């Protein structure tokens, strides 16, 4: 049995020169007892993941007993021409054809607060995933909901440590500083990986 991951940069392994930036998929291994194979890629959409051959590569590895965890949305929302829900539906169908079990995730939230309340930034995409999971009888991990609760529990200040934030001169890989409220640092990737691991069957 293996856990295979498909997604965008919030799931992907980041190159060493971006450390401590990390997708949650890169940190999932310590929280589970089965091998993790991460096919996620920064900038990926449900369309580009297929077009670039990443999805085909994942399907070649998938088989009975495996779990295929799918989380897209950050980049799909930027392209209104992408058939997001339909692409996910086909992913589910193709995973099931291999004998593996598909698991759909709503996208993790960005860190964007108004006061102490997190602002939703993915439009209706989380609801599209929820509706598809219900219609197709697919297990759902609602990371939109879970990360909203996580960030709001920590608050606007405390949640900053989950993301890649450095002042100028604070980190040698980011000499000019960085304030990224989309991409996790190791701490945030660990926290979301732990959530995913608890929800896996």
mmCIF file with all atom_site columns, C-alpha atoms in Angstrom:
data_model
loop_
_atom_site.group_PDB
_atom_site.id
_atom_site.type_symbol
_atom_site.label_atom_id
_atom_site.label_alt_id
_atom_site.label_comp_id
_atom_site.label_asym_id
_atom_site.label_entity_id
_atom_site.label_seq_id
_atom_site.pdbx_PDB_ins_code
_atom_site.Cartn_x
_atom_site.Cartn_y
_atom_site.Cartn_z
_atom_site.occupancy
_atom_site.B_iso_or_equiv
_atom_site.pdbx_formal_charge
_atom_site.auth_seq_id
_atom_site.auth_comp_id
_atom_site.auth_asym_id
_atom_site.auth_atom_id
_atom_site.pdbx_PDB_model_num
ATOM 1   C CA . UNK A 1 1   ? 0.000   0.000  0.000   1.00 0.00 ? 1   UNK A CA 1
ATOM 2   C CA . UNK A 1 2   ? 1.143   3.542  -0.777  1.00 0.00 ? 2   UNK A CA 1
ATOM 3   C CA . UNK A 1 3   ? -0.255  7.051  -0.557  1.00 0.00 ? 3   UNK A CA 1
ATOM 4   C CA . UNK A 1 4   ? -0.008  8.933  -3.858  1.00 0.00 ? 4   UNK A CA 1
ATOM 5   C CA . UNK A 1 5   ? -0.490  12.692 -3.935  1.00 0.00 ? 5   UNK A CA 1
ATOM 6   C CA . UNK A 1 6   ? -1.669  14.967 -6.741  1.00 0.00 ? 6   UNK A CA 1
ATOM 7   C CA . UNK A 1 7   ? -1.819  18.713 -6.303  1.00 0.00 ? 7   UNK A CA 1
ATOM 8   C CA . UNK A 1 8   ? -0.206  22.119 -6.566  1.00 0.00 ? 8   UNK A CA 1
ATOM 9   C CA . UNK A 1 9   ? 2.551   23.898 -4.621  1.00 0.00 ? 9   UNK A CA 1
ATOM 10  C CA . UNK A 1 10  ? 0.646   23.712 -1.327  1.00 0.00 ? 10  UNK A CA 1
ATOM 11  C CA . UNK A 1 11  ? 1.073   19.919 -1.561  1.00 0.00 ? 11  UNK A CA 1
ATOM 12  C CA . UNK A 1 12  ? 4.365   19.646 -3.453  1.00 0.00 ? 12  UNK A CA 1
ATOM 13  C CA . UNK A 1 13  ? 7.935   19.177 -2.298  1.00 0.00 ? 13  UNK A CA 1
ATOM 14  C CA . UNK A 1 14  ? 9.763   22.477 -2.755  1.00 0.00 ? 14  UNK A CA 1
ATOM 15  C CA . UNK A 1 15  ? 13.354  22.729 -3.993  1.00 0.00 ? 15  UNK A CA 1
ATOM 16  C CA . UNK A 1 16  ? 16.069  23.101 -1.361  1.00 0.00 ? 16  UNK A CA 1
ATOM 17  C CA . UNK A 1 17  ? 16.734  26.739 -2.251  1.00 0.00 ? 17  UNK A CA 1
ATOM 18  C CA . UNK A 1 18  ? 13.183  27.630 -1.180  1.00 0.00 ? 18  UNK A CA 1
ATOM 19  C CA . UNK A 1 19  ? 13.475  26.098 2.309   1.00 0.00 ? 19  UNK A CA 1
ATOM 20  C CA . UNK A 1 20  ? 11.737  26.284 4.689   1.00 0.00 ? 20  UNK A CA 1
ATOM 21  C CA . UNK A 1 21  ? 8.906   26.666 2.169   1.00 0.00 ? 21  UNK A CA 1
ATOM 22  C CA . UNK A 1 22  ? 7.101   23.331 1.883   1.00 0.00 ? 22  UNK A CA 1
ATOM 23  C CA . UNK A 1 23  ? 3.864   21.775 0.732   1.00 0.00 ? 23  UNK A CA 1
ATOM 24  C CA . UNK A 1 24  ? 2.111   19.549 3.248   1.00 0.00 ? 24  UNK A CA 1
ATOM 25  C CA . UNK A 1 25  ? 2.651   16.481 1.055   1.00 0.00 ? 25  UNK A CA 1
ATOM 26  C CA . UNK A 1 26  ? 6.400   16.736 1.578   1.00 0.00 ? 26  UNK A CA 1
ATOM 27  C CA . UNK A 1 27  ? 5.863   16.457 5.335   1.00 0.00 ? 27  UNK A CA 1
ATOM 28  C CA . UNK A 1 28  ? 3.253   13.683 5.345   1.00 0.00 ? 28  UNK A CA 1
ATOM 29  C CA . UNK A 1 29  ? 5.688   10.763 5.635   1.00 0.00 ? 29  UNK A CA 1
ATOM 30  C CA . UNK A 1 30  ? 6.402   10.994 9.385   1.00 0.00 ? 30  UNK A CA 1
ATOM 31  C CA . UNK A 1 31  ? 2.685   11.014 10.175  1.00 0.00 ? 31  UNK A CA 1
ATOM 32  C CA . UNK A 1 32  ? 1.799   7.781  8.341   1.00 0.00 ? 32  UNK A CA 1
ATOM 33  C CA . UNK A 1 33  ? 3.098   4.212  8.260   1.00 0.00 ? 33  UNK A CA 1
ATOM 34  C CA . UNK A 1 34  ? 2.949   3.706  4.497   1.00 0.00 ? 34  UNK A CA 1
ATOM 35  C CA . UNK A 1 35  ? 5.175   5.104  1.712   1.00 0.00 ? 35  UNK A CA 1
ATOM 36  C CA . UNK A 1 36  ? 4.214   8.495  0.271   1.00 0.00 ? 36  UNK A CA 1
ATOM 37  C CA . UNK A 1 37  ? 4.781   9.298  -3.419  1.00 0.00 ? 37  UNK A CA 1
ATOM 38  C CA . UNK A 1 38  ? 4.284   12.958 -4.193  1.00 0.00 ? 38  UNK A CA 1
ATOM 39  C CA . UNK A 1 39  ? 3.314   13.878 -7.771  1.00 0.00 ? 39  UNK A CA 1
ATOM 40  C CA . UNK A 1 40  ? 2.241   17.417 -6.868  1.00 0.00 ? 40  UNK A CA 1
ATOM 41  C CA . UNK A 1 41  ? 3.913   20.347 -8.617  1.00 0.00 ? 41  UNK A CA 1
ATOM 42  C CA . UNK A 1 42  ? 4.063   24.068 -8.033  1.00 0.00 ? 42  UNK A CA 1
ATOM 43  C CA . UNK A 1 43  ? 1.726   25.975 -10.340 1.00 0.00 ? 43  UNK A CA 1
ATOM 44  C CA . UNK A 1 44  ? -0.261  22.879 -11.286 1.00 0.00 ? 44  UNK A CA 1
ATOM 45  C CA . UNK A 1 45  ? -3.917  22.884 -12.191 1.00 0.00 ? 45  UNK A CA 1
ATOM 46  C CA . UNK A 1 46  ? -6.213  19.934 -12.778 1.00 0.00 ? 46  UNK A CA 1
ATOM 47  C CA . UNK A 1 47  ? -5.541  20.502 -16.486 1.00 0.00 ? 47  UNK A CA 1
ATOM 48  C CA . UNK A 1 48  ? -1.749  21.008 -16.440 1.00 0.00 ? 48  UNK A CA 1
ATOM 49  C CA . UNK A 1 49  ? -1.179  18.049 -14.129 1.00 0.00 ? 49  UNK A CA 1
ATOM 50  C CA . UNK A 1 50  ? -2.590  15.836 -16.868 1.00 0.00 ? 50  UNK A CA 1
ATOM 51  C CA . UNK A 1 51  ? -1.037  17.744 -19.776 1.00 0.00 ? 51  UNK A CA 1
ATOM 52  C CA . UNK A 1 52  ? 2.463   17.500 -18.300 1.00 0.00 ? 52  UNK A CA 1
ATOM 53  C CA . UNK A 1 53  ? 2.213   13.755 -17.768 1.00 0.00 ? 53  UNK A CA 1
ATOM 54  C CA . UNK A 1 54  ? 2.199   13.890 -13.975 1.00 0.00 ? 54  UNK A CA 1
ATOM 55  C CA . UNK A 1 55  ? -1.248  12.336 -13.707 1.00 0.00 ? 55  UNK A CA 1
ATOM 56  C CA . UNK A 1 56  ? -0.329  9.498  -16.073 1.00 0.00 ? 56  UNK A CA 1
ATOM 57  C CA . UNK A 1 57  ? 2.806   8.862  -14.022 1.00 0.00 ? 57  UNK A CA 1
ATOM 58  C CA . UNK A 1 58  ? 0.720   8.667  -10.849 1.00 0.00 ? 58  UNK A CA 1
ATOM 59  C CA . UNK A 1 59  ? -1.764  6.247  -12.408 1.00 0.00 ? 59  UNK A CA 1
ATOM 60  C CA . UNK A 1 60  ? 1.090   3.959  -13.489 1.00 0.00 ? 60  UNK A CA 1
ATOM 61  C CA . UNK A 1 61  ? 2.081   3.650  -9.830  1.00 0.00 ? 61  UNK A CA 1
ATOM 62  C CA . UNK A 1 62  ? -1.450  3.247  -8.423  1.00 0.00 ? 62  UNK A CA 1
ATOM 63  C CA . UNK A 1 63  ? -3.034  -0.096 -7.666  1.00 0.00 ? 63  UNK A CA 1
ATOM 64  C CA . UNK A 1 64  ? -5.327  -1.965 -5.289  1.00 0.00 ? 64  UNK A CA 1
ATOM 65  C CA . UNK A 1 65  ? -4.876  -0.917 -1.681  1.00 0.00 ? 65  UNK A CA 1
ATOM 66  C CA . UNK A 1 66  ? -3.324  2.446  -2.543  1.00 0.00 ? 66  UNK A CA 1
ATOM 67  C CA . UNK A 1 67  ? -4.790  5.812  -1.595  1.00 0.00 ? 67  UNK A CA 1
ATOM 68  C CA . UNK A 1 68  ? -4.716  8.678  -4.099  1.00 0.00 ? 68  UNK A CA 1
ATOM 69  C CA . UNK A 1 69  ? -5.139  12.046 -2.358  1.00 0.00 ? 69  UNK A CA 1
ATOM 70  C CA . UNK A 1 70  ? -6.071  14.926 -4.682  1.00 0.00 ? 70  UNK A CA 1
ATOM 71  C CA . UNK A 1 71  ? -5.972  18.650 -3.806  1.00 0.00 ? 71  UNK A CA 1
ATOM 72  C CA . UNK A 1 72  ? -6.127  21.388 -6.426  1.00 0.00 ? 72  UNK A CA 1
ATOM 73  C CA . UNK A 1 73  ? -7.672  24.845 -6.575  1.00 0.00 ? 73  UNK A CA 1
ATOM 74  C CA . UNK A 1 74  ? -5.101  27.594 -6.019  1.00 0.00 ? 74  UNK A CA 1
ATOM 75  C CA . UNK A 1 75  ? -4.232  27.809 -9.696  1.00 0.00 ? 75  UNK A CA 1
ATOM 76  C CA . UNK A 1 76  ? -7.439  26.446 -11.227 1.00 0.00 ? 76  UNK A CA 1
ATOM 77  C CA . UNK A 1 77  ? -9.330  29.471 -9.915  1.00 0.00 ? 77  UNK A CA 1
ATOM 78  C CA . UNK A 1 78  ? -7.093  31.748 -11.998 1.00 0.00 ? 78  UNK A CA 1
ATOM 79  C CA . UNK A 1 79  ? -8.259  30.134 -15.261 1.00 0.00 ? 79  UNK A CA 1
ATOM 80  C CA . UNK A 1 80  ? -12.033 30.275 -15.835 1.00 0.00 ? 80  UNK A CA 1
ATOM 81  C CA . UNK A 1 81  ? -11.588 27.995 -18.844 1.00 0.00 ? 81  UNK A CA 1
ATOM 82  C CA . UNK A 1 82  ? -10.672 25.018 -16.678 1.00 0.00 ? 82  UNK A CA 1
ATOM 83  C CA . UNK A 1 83  ? -13.484 22.538 -15.997 1.00 0.00 ? 83  UNK A CA 1
ATOM 84  C CA . UNK A 1 84  ? -12.402 22.063 -12.383 1.00 0.00 ? 84  UNK A CA 1
ATOM 85  C CA . UNK A 1 85  ? -15.129 19.784 -11.076 1.00 0.00 ? 85  UNK A CA 1
ATOM 86  C CA . UNK A 1 86  ? -15.275 17.716 -14.271 1.00 0.00 ? 86  UNK A CA 1
ATOM 87  C CA . UNK A 1 87  ? -11.499 17.247 -14.247 1.00 0.00 ? 87  UNK A CA 1
ATOM 88  C CA . UNK A 1 88  ? -11.691 16.035 -10.648 1.00 0.00 ? 88  UNK A CA 1
ATOM 89  C CA . UNK A 1 89  ? -14.545 13.692 -11.566 1.00 0.00 ? 89  UNK A CA 1
ATOM 90  C CA . UNK A 1 90  ? -12.421 12.099 -14.294 1.00 0.00 ? 90  UNK A CA 1
ATOM 91  C CA . UNK A 1 91  ? -9.494  11.801 -11.869 1.00 0.00 ? 91  UNK A CA 1
ATOM 92  C CA . UNK A 1 92  ? -11.750 9.901  -9.472  1.00 0.00 ? 92  UNK A CA 1
ATOM 93  C CA . UNK A 1 93  ? -12.973 7.582  -12.235 1.00 0.00 ? 93  UNK A CA 1
ATOM 94  C CA . UNK A 1 94  ? -9.442  6.839  -13.413 1.00 0.00 ? 94  UNK A CA 1
ATOM 95  C CA . UNK A 1 95  ? -8.141  6.180  -9.905  1.00 0.00 ? 95  UNK A CA 1
ATOM 96  C CA . UNK A 1 96  ? -10.948 3.724  -9.266  1.00 0.00 ? 96  UNK A CA 1
ATOM 97  C CA . UNK A 1 97  ? -10.106 1.941  -12.532 1.00 0.00 ? 97  UNK A CA 1
ATOM 98  C CA . UNK A 1 98  ? -6.667  1.127  -11.083 1.00 0.00 ? 98  UNK A CA 1
ATOM 99  C CA . UNK A 1 99  ? -8.220  -0.410 -7.969  1.00 0.00 ? 99  UNK A CA 1
ATOM 100 C CA . UNK A 1 100 ? -6.884  2.408  -5.782  1.00 0.00 ? 100 UNK A CA 1
ATOM 101 C CA . UNK A 1 101 ? -9.075  4.572  -3.550  1.00 0.00 ? 101 UNK A CA 1
ATOM 102 C CA . UNK A 1 102 ? -9.475  8.282  -4.424  1.00 0.00 ? 102 UNK A CA 1
ATOM 103 C CA . UNK A 1 103 ? -9.671  10.883 -1.664  1.00 0.00 ? 103 UNK A CA 1
ATOM 104 C CA . UNK A 1 104 ? -10.643 14.465 -2.501  1.00 0.00 ? 104 UNK A CA 1
ATOM 105 C CA . UNK A 1 105 ? -9.402  17.481 -0.540  1.00 0.00 ? 105 UNK A CA 1
ATOM 106 C CA . UNK A 1 106 ? -10.802 20.975 -0.627  1.00 0.00 ? 106 UNK A CA 1
ATOM 107 C CA . UNK A 1 107 ? -7.973  23.521 -1.089  1.00 0.00 ? 107 UNK A CA 1
ATOM 108 C CA . UNK A 1 108 ? -6.064  24.754 1.941   1.00 0.00 ? 108 UNK A CA 1
ATOM 109 C CA . UNK A 1 109 ? -6.841  28.326 2.816   1.00 0.00 ? 109 UNK A CA 1
ATOM 110 C CA . UNK A 1 110 ? -4.604  31.303 2.212   1.00 0.00 ? 110 UNK A CA 1
ATOM 111 C CA . UNK A 1 111 ? -3.786  33.414 5.259   1.00 0.00 ? 111 UNK A CA 1
ATOM 112 C CA . UNK A 1 112 ? -5.915  36.490 4.693   1.00 0.00 ? 112 UNK A CA 1
ATOM 113 C CA . UNK A 1 113 ? -7.614  38.065 7.690   1.00 0.00 ? 113 UNK A CA 1
ATOM 114 C CA . UNK A 1 114 ? -10.160 40.784 8.223   1.00 0.00 ? 114 UNK A CA 1
ATOM 115 C CA . UNK A 1 115 ? -9.806  41.418 11.919  1.00 0.00 ? 115 UNK A CA 1
ATOM 116 C CA . UNK A 1 116 ? -9.716  37.974 13.505  1.00 0.00 ? 116 UNK A CA 1
ATOM 117 C CA . UNK A 1 117 ? -11.804 36.328 10.782  1.00 0.00 ? 117 UNK A CA 1
ATOM 118 C CA . UNK A 1 118 ? -10.215 34.543 7.853   1.00 0.00 ? 118 UNK A CA 1
ATOM 119 C CA . UNK A 1 119 ? -11.329 35.644 4.389   1.00 0.00 ? 119 UNK A CA 1
ATOM 120 C CA . UNK A 1 120 ? -12.226 32.873 1.938   1.00 0.00 ? 120 UNK A CA 1
ATOM 121 C CA . UNK A 1 121 ? -10.298 33.233 -1.332  1.00 0.00 ? 121 UNK A CA 1
ATOM 122 C CA . UNK A 1 122 ? -11.246 30.182 -3.413  1.00 0.00 ? 122 UNK A CA 1
ATOM 123 C CA . UNK A 1 123 ? -14.750 31.176 -4.455  1.00 0.00 ? 123 UNK A CA 1
ATOM 124 C CA . UNK A 1 124 ? -17.046 28.199 -4.965  1.00 0.00 ? 124 UNK A CA 1
ATOM 125 C CA . UNK A 1 125 ? -14.263 25.673 -5.601  1.00 0.00 ? 125 UNK A CA 1
ATOM 126 C CA . UNK A 1 126 ? -14.444 24.121 -2.114  1.00 0.00 ? 126 UNK A CA 1
ATOM 127 C CA . UNK A 1 127 ? -18.192 23.638 -2.552  1.00 0.00 ? 127 UNK A CA 1
ATOM 128 C CA . UNK A 1 128 ? -17.586 22.038 -5.952  1.00 0.00 ? 128 UNK A CA 1
ATOM 129 C CA . UNK A 1 129 ? -15.270 19.498 -4.333  1.00 0.00 ? 129 UNK A CA 1
ATOM 130 C CA . UNK A 1 130 ? -17.733 18.805 -1.511  1.00 0.00 ? 130 UNK A CA 1
ATOM 131 C CA . UNK A 1 131 ? -20.591 18.301 -3.964  1.00 0.00 ? 131 UNK A CA 1
ATOM 132 C CA . UNK A 1 132 ? -18.531 15.994 -6.164  1.00 0.00 ? 132 UNK A CA 1
ATOM 133 C CA . UNK A 1 133 ? -17.391 13.909 -3.211  1.00 0.00 ? 133 UNK A CA 1
ATOM 134 C CA . UNK A 1 134 ? -20.982 13.466 -2.066  1.00 0.00 ? 134 UNK A CA 1
ATOM 135 C CA . UNK A 1 135 ? -22.293 12.678 -5.542  1.00 0.00 ? 135 UNK A CA 1
ATOM 136 C CA . UNK A 1 136 ? -19.545 10.162 -6.345  1.00 0.00 ? 136 UNK A CA 1
ATOM 137 C CA . UNK A 1 137 ? -19.322 8.614  -2.888  1.00 0.00 ? 137 UNK A CA 1
ATOM 138 C CA . UNK A 1 138 ? -15.697 9.698  -2.457  1.00 0.00 ? 138 UNK A CA 1
ATOM 139 C CA . UNK A 1 139 ? -14.027 10.258 0.885   1.00 0.00 ? 139 UNK A CA 1
ATOM 140 C CA . UNK A 1 140 ? -13.533 13.993 1.537   1.00 0.00 ? 140 UNK A CA 1
ATOM 141 C CA . UNK A 1 141 ? -10.908 15.765 3.609   1.00 0.00 ? 141 UNK A CA 1
ATOM 142 C CA . UNK A 1 142 ? -12.202 19.302 4.054   1.00 0.00 ? 142 UNK A CA 1
ATOM 143 C CA . UNK A 1 143 ? -8.913  21.171 4.300   1.00 0.00 ? 143 UNK A CA 1
ATOM 144 C CA . UNK A 1 144 ? -10.625 24.491 3.595   1.00 0.00 ? 144 UNK A CA 1
ATOM 145 C CA . UNK A 1 145 ? -12.596 24.090 6.804   1.00 0.00 ? 145 UNK A CA 1
ATOM 146 C CA . UNK A 1 146 ? -9.732  22.584 8.793   1.00 0.00 ? 146 UNK A CA 1
ATOM 147 C CA . UNK A 1 147 ? -7.188  25.242 7.851   1.00 0.00 ? 147 UNK A CA 1
ATOM 148 C CA . UNK A 1 148 ? -9.707  28.022 8.472   1.00 0.00 ? 148 UNK A CA 1
ATOM 149 C CA . UNK A 1 149 ? -10.164 26.690 11.989  1.00 0.00 ? 149 UNK A CA 1
ATOM 150 C CA . UNK A 1 150 ? -6.394  26.320 12.448  1.00 0.00 ? 150 UNK A CA 1
ATOM 151 C CA . UNK A 1 151 ? -5.523  29.842 11.326  1.00 0.00 ? 151 UNK A CA 1
ATOM 152 C CA . UNK A 1 152 ? -8.348  31.467 13.259  1.00 0.00 ? 152 UNK A CA 1
ATOM 153 C CA . UNK A 1 153 ? -7.386  29.561 16.416  1.00 0.00 ? 153 UNK A CA 1
ATOM 154 C CA . UNK A 1 154 ? -3.845  30.933 16.127  1.00 0.00 ? 154 UNK A CA 1
ATOM 155 C CA . UNK A 1 155 ? -5.055  34.362 15.055  1.00 0.00 ? 155 UNK A CA 1
ATOM 156 C CA . UNK A 1 156 ? -3.582  36.871 12.601  1.00 0.00 ? 156 UNK A CA 1
ATOM 157 C CA . UNK A 1 157 ? -0.261  37.039 14.455  1.00 0.00 ? 157 UNK A CA 1
ATOM 158 C CA . UNK A 1 158 ? 0.181   33.431 15.555  1.00 0.00 ? 158 UNK A CA 1
ATOM 159 C CA . UNK A 1 159 ? -0.746  31.986 12.157  1.00 0.00 ? 159 UNK A CA 1
ATOM 160 C CA . UNK A 1 160 ? 2.105   33.909 10.525  1.00 0.00 ? 160 UNK A CA 1
ATOM 161 C CA . UNK A 1 161 ? 4.556   31.253 11.736  1.00 0.00 ? 161 UNK A CA 1
ATOM 162 C CA . UNK A 1 162 ? 2.817   28.644 9.569   1.00 0.00 ? 162 UNK A CA 1
ATOM 163 C CA . UNK A 1 163 ? 3.853   30.478 6.408   1.00 0.00 ? 163 UNK A CA 1
ATOM 164 C CA . UNK A 1 164 ? 7.042   31.641 4.721   1.00 0.00 ? 164 UNK A CA 1
ATOM 165 C CA . UNK A 1 165 ? 7.639   35.016 6.374   1.00 0.00 ? 165 UNK A CA 1
ATOM 166 C CA . UNK A 1 166 ? 11.055  36.598 6.920   1.00 0.00 ? 166 UNK A CA 1
ATOM 167 C CA . UNK A 1 167 ? 12.220  40.146 7.382   1.00 0.00 ? 167 UNK A CA 1
ATOM 168 C CA . UNK A 1 168 ? 15.074  41.395 5.159   1.00 0.00 ? 168 UNK A CA 1
ATOM 169 C CA . UNK A 1 169 ? 18.343  39.886 6.367   1.00 0.00 ? 169 UNK A CA 1
ATOM 170 C CA . UNK A 1 170 ? 16.607  37.349 8.601   1.00 0.00 ? 170 UNK A CA 1
ATOM 171 C CA . UNK A 1 171 ? 17.161  34.279 6.394   1.00 0.00 ? 171 UNK A CA 1
ATOM 172 C CA . UNK A 1 172 ? 20.093  33.615 4.035   1.00 0.00 ? 172 UNK A CA 1
ATOM 173 C CA . UNK A 1 173 ? 17.859  32.207 1.288   1.00 0.00 ? 173 UNK A CA 1
ATOM 174 C CA . UNK A 1 174 ? 15.574  35.245 1.443   1.00 0.00 ? 174 UNK A CA 1
ATOM 175 C CA . UNK A 1 175 ? 17.993  38.168 1.892   1.00 0.00 ? 175 UNK A CA 1
ATOM 176 C CA . UNK A 1 176 ? 15.386  40.675 0.759   1.00 0.00 ? 176 UNK A CA 1
ATOM 177 C CA . UNK A 1 177 ? 12.704  39.190 2.990   1.00 0.00 ? 177 UNK A CA 1
ATOM 178 C CA . UNK A 1 178 ? 9.462   37.465 2.041   1.00 0.00 ? 178 UNK A CA 1
ATOM 179 C CA . UNK A 1 179 ? 5.833   37.660 3.139   1.00 0.00 ? 179 UNK A CA 1
ATOM 180 C CA . UNK A 1 180 ? 4.053   34.700 1.563   1.00 0.00 ? 180 UNK A CA 1
ATOM 181 C CA . UNK A 1 181 ? 0.579   33.913 2.896   1.00 0.00 ? 181 UNK A CA 1
ATOM 182 C CA . UNK A 1 182 ? -0.056  31.039 0.474   1.00 0.00 ? 182 UNK A CA 1
ATOM 183 C CA . UNK A 1 183 ? 2.979   28.774 0.884   1.00 0.00 ? 183 UNK A CA 1
ATOM 184 C CA . UNK A 1 184 ? 3.687   27.035 4.150   1.00 0.00 ? 184 UNK A CA 1
ATOM 185 C CA . UNK A 1 185 ? 6.917   26.949 6.082   1.00 0.00 ? 185 UNK A CA 1
ATOM 186 C CA . UNK A 1 186 ? 7.844   23.596 7.631   1.00 0.00 ? 186 UNK A CA 1
ATOM 187 C CA . UNK A 1 187 ? 5.703   24.271 10.703  1.00 0.00 ? 187 UNK A CA 1
ATOM 188 C CA . UNK A 1 188 ? 2.594   24.929 8.649   1.00 0.00 ? 188 UNK A CA 1
ATOM 189 C CA . UNK A 1 189 ? 3.227   21.991 6.327   1.00 0.00 ? 189 UNK A CA 1
ATOM 190 C CA . UNK A 1 190 ? 3.621   19.747 9.373   1.00 0.00 ? 190 UNK A CA 1
ATOM 191 C CA . UNK A 1 191 ? 0.371   21.002 10.872  1.00 0.00 ? 191 UNK A CA 1
ATOM 192 C CA . UNK A 1 192 ? -1.630  20.346 7.700   1.00 0.00 ? 192 UNK A CA 1
ATOM 193 C CA . UNK A 1 193 ? 0.073   16.987 7.101   1.00 0.00 ? 193 UNK A CA 1
ATOM 194 C CA . UNK A 1 194 ? -1.016  15.946 10.592  1.00 0.00 ? 194 UNK A CA 1
ATOM 195 C CA . UNK A 1 195 ? -4.606  16.915 9.754   1.00 0.00 ? 195 UNK A CA 1
ATOM 196 C CA . UNK A 1 196 ? -4.510  14.875 6.547   1.00 0.00 ? 196 UNK A CA 1
ATOM 197 C CA . UNK A 1 197 ? -2.990  11.870 8.302   1.00 0.00 ? 197 UNK A CA 1
ATOM 198 C CA . UNK A 1 198 ? -5.750  11.859 10.925  1.00 0.00 ? 198 UNK A CA 1
ATOM 199 C CA . UNK A 1 199 ? -8.392  11.837 8.208   1.00 0.00 ? 199 UNK A CA 1
ATOM 200 C CA . UNK A 1 200 ? -6.921  9.032  6.105   1.00 0.00 ? 200 UNK A CA 1
ATOM 201 C CA . UNK A 1 201 ? -8.711  5.660  6.321   1.00 0.00 ? 201 UNK A CA 1
#
